[in-house]
Amino acid sequence: QEASLRLQPDIVIATPGRLIDHIHNSPTFTLQNIEILVLDEADR
């Protein structure tokens, strides 16, 4: 997953927990250029 994020994809689909994990543990992953962020936890 981290290797795929290095390619700077246009769309990333992740649970909020997994997204937080990548923010904290993947040095190349950043939310700096995010224009739109959609979080869906309606099933909880």
JSON list of C-alpha atoms in Angstrom, two decimals:
[
{"chain": "A", "resi": 1, "resn": "GLN", "atom": "CA", "xyz": [0.00, 0.00, 0.00]},
{"chain": "A", "resi": 2, "resn": "GLU", "atom": "CA", "xyz": [2.78, 2.41, 0.85]},
{"chain": "A", "resi": 3, "resn": "ALA", "atom": "CA", "xyz": [4.42, 1.82, -2.54]},
{"chain": "A", "resi": 4, "resn": "SER", "atom": "CA", "xyz": [1.13, 2.62, -4.27]},
{"chain": "A", "resi": 5, "resn": "LEU", "atom": "CA", "xyz": [0.77, 5.84, -2.28]},
{"chain": "A", "resi": 6, "resn": "ARG", "atom": "CA", "xyz": [4.21, 6.96, -3.46]},
{"chain": "A", "resi": 7, "resn": "LEU", "atom": "CA", "xyz": [2.76, 7.16, -6.98]},
{"chain": "A", "resi": 8, "resn": "GLN", "atom": "CA", "xyz": [0.48, 9.98, -5.78]},
{"chain": "A", "resi": 9, "resn": "PRO", "atom": "CA", "xyz": [-2.85, 8.49, -6.85]},
{"chain": "A", "resi": 10, "resn": "ASP", "atom": "CA", "xyz": [-5.81, 10.71, -7.65]},
{"chain": "A", "resi": 11, "resn": "ILE", "atom": "CA", "xyz": [-8.13, 8.65, -5.44]},
{"chain": "A", "resi": 12, "resn": "VAL", "atom": "CA", "xyz": [-7.40, 6.89, -2.15]},
{"chain": "A", "resi": 13, "resn": "ILE", "atom": "CA", "xyz": [-10.05, 4.76, -0.48]},
{"chain": "A", "resi": 14, "resn": "ALA", "atom": "CA", "xyz": [-9.39, 3.83, 3.14]},
{"chain": "A", "resi": 15, "resn": "THR", "atom": "CA", "xyz": [-11.07, 3.50, 6.47]},
{"chain": "A", "resi": 16, "resn": "PRO", "atom": "CA", "xyz": [-10.39, 6.43, 8.80]},
{"chain": "A", "resi": 17, "resn": "GLY", "atom": "CA", "xyz": [-8.23, 4.19, 10.99]},
{"chain": "A", "resi": 18, "resn": "ARG", "atom": "CA", "xyz": [-6.12, 3.00, 8.07]},
{"chain": "A", "resi": 19, "resn": "LEU", "atom": "CA", "xyz": [-5.77, 6.57, 6.78]},
{"chain": "A", "resi": 20, "resn": "ILE", "atom": "CA", "xyz": [-4.50, 7.70, 10.19]},
{"chain": "A", "resi": 21, "resn": "ASP", "atom": "CA", "xyz": [-2.08, 4.76, 10.21]},
{"chain": "A", "resi": 22, "resn": "HIS", "atom": "CA", "xyz": [-0.62, 5.86, 6.86]},
{"chain": "A", "resi": 23, "resn": "ILE", "atom": "CA", "xyz": [-0.38, 9.50, 7.99]},
{"chain": "A", "resi": 24, "resn": "HIS", "atom": "CA", "xyz": [1.62, 8.47, 11.06]},
{"chain": "A", "resi": 25, "resn": "ASN", "atom": "CA", "xyz": [3.71, 5.62, 9.62]},
{"chain": "A", "resi": 26, "resn": "SER", "atom": "CA", "xyz": [4.27, 6.28, 5.90]},
{"chain": "A", "resi": 27, "resn": "PRO", "atom": "CA", "xyz": [6.84, 9.06, 5.54]},
{"chain": "A", "resi": 28, "resn": "THR", "atom": "CA", "xyz": [6.01, 9.70, 1.89]},
{"chain": "A", "resi": 29, "resn": "PHE", "atom": "CA", "xyz": [2.25, 9.96, 2.45]},
{"chain": "A", "resi": 30, "resn": "THR", "atom": "CA", "xyz": [0.83, 13.41, 3.06]},
{"chain": "A", "resi": 31, "resn": "LEU", "atom": "CA", "xyz": [-2.53, 15.14, 2.92]},
{"chain": "A", "resi": 32, "resn": "GLN", "atom": "CA", "xyz": [-0.88, 18.38, 1.83]},
{"chain": "A", "resi": 33, "resn": "ASN", "atom": "CA", "xyz": [-2.36, 18.40, -1.70]},
{"chain": "A", "resi": 34, "resn": "ILE", "atom": "CA", "xyz": [-5.79, 16.98, -0.85]},
{"chain": "A", "resi": 35, "resn": "GLU", "atom": "CA", "xyz": [-8.64, 19.00, -2.33]},
{"chain": "A", "resi": 36, "resn": "ILE", "atom": "CA", "xyz": [-11.56, 16.79, -1.26]},
{"chain": "A", "resi": 37, "resn": "LEU", "atom": "CA", "xyz": [-11.68, 14.27, 1.59]},
{"chain": "A", "resi": 38, "resn": "VAL", "atom": "CA", "xyz": [-14.69, 12.01, 2.09]},
{"chain": "A", "resi": 39, "resn": "LEU", "atom": "CA", "xyz": [-14.95, 9.93, 5.27]},
{"chain": "A", "resi": 40, "resn": "ASP", "atom": "CA", "xyz": [-17.73, 7.37, 5.53]},
{"chain": "A", "resi": 41, "resn": "GLU", "atom": "CA", "xyz": [-18.31, 5.63, 8.82]},
{"chain": "A", "resi": 42, "resn": "ALA", "atom": "CA", "xyz": [-22.09, 5.30, 8.53]},
{"chain": "A", "resi": 43, "resn": "ASP", "atom": "CA", "xyz": [-21.93, 1.55, 9.09]},
{"chain": "A", "resi": 44, "resn": "ARG", "atom": "CA", "xyz": [-20.60, 1.92, 12.64]}
]
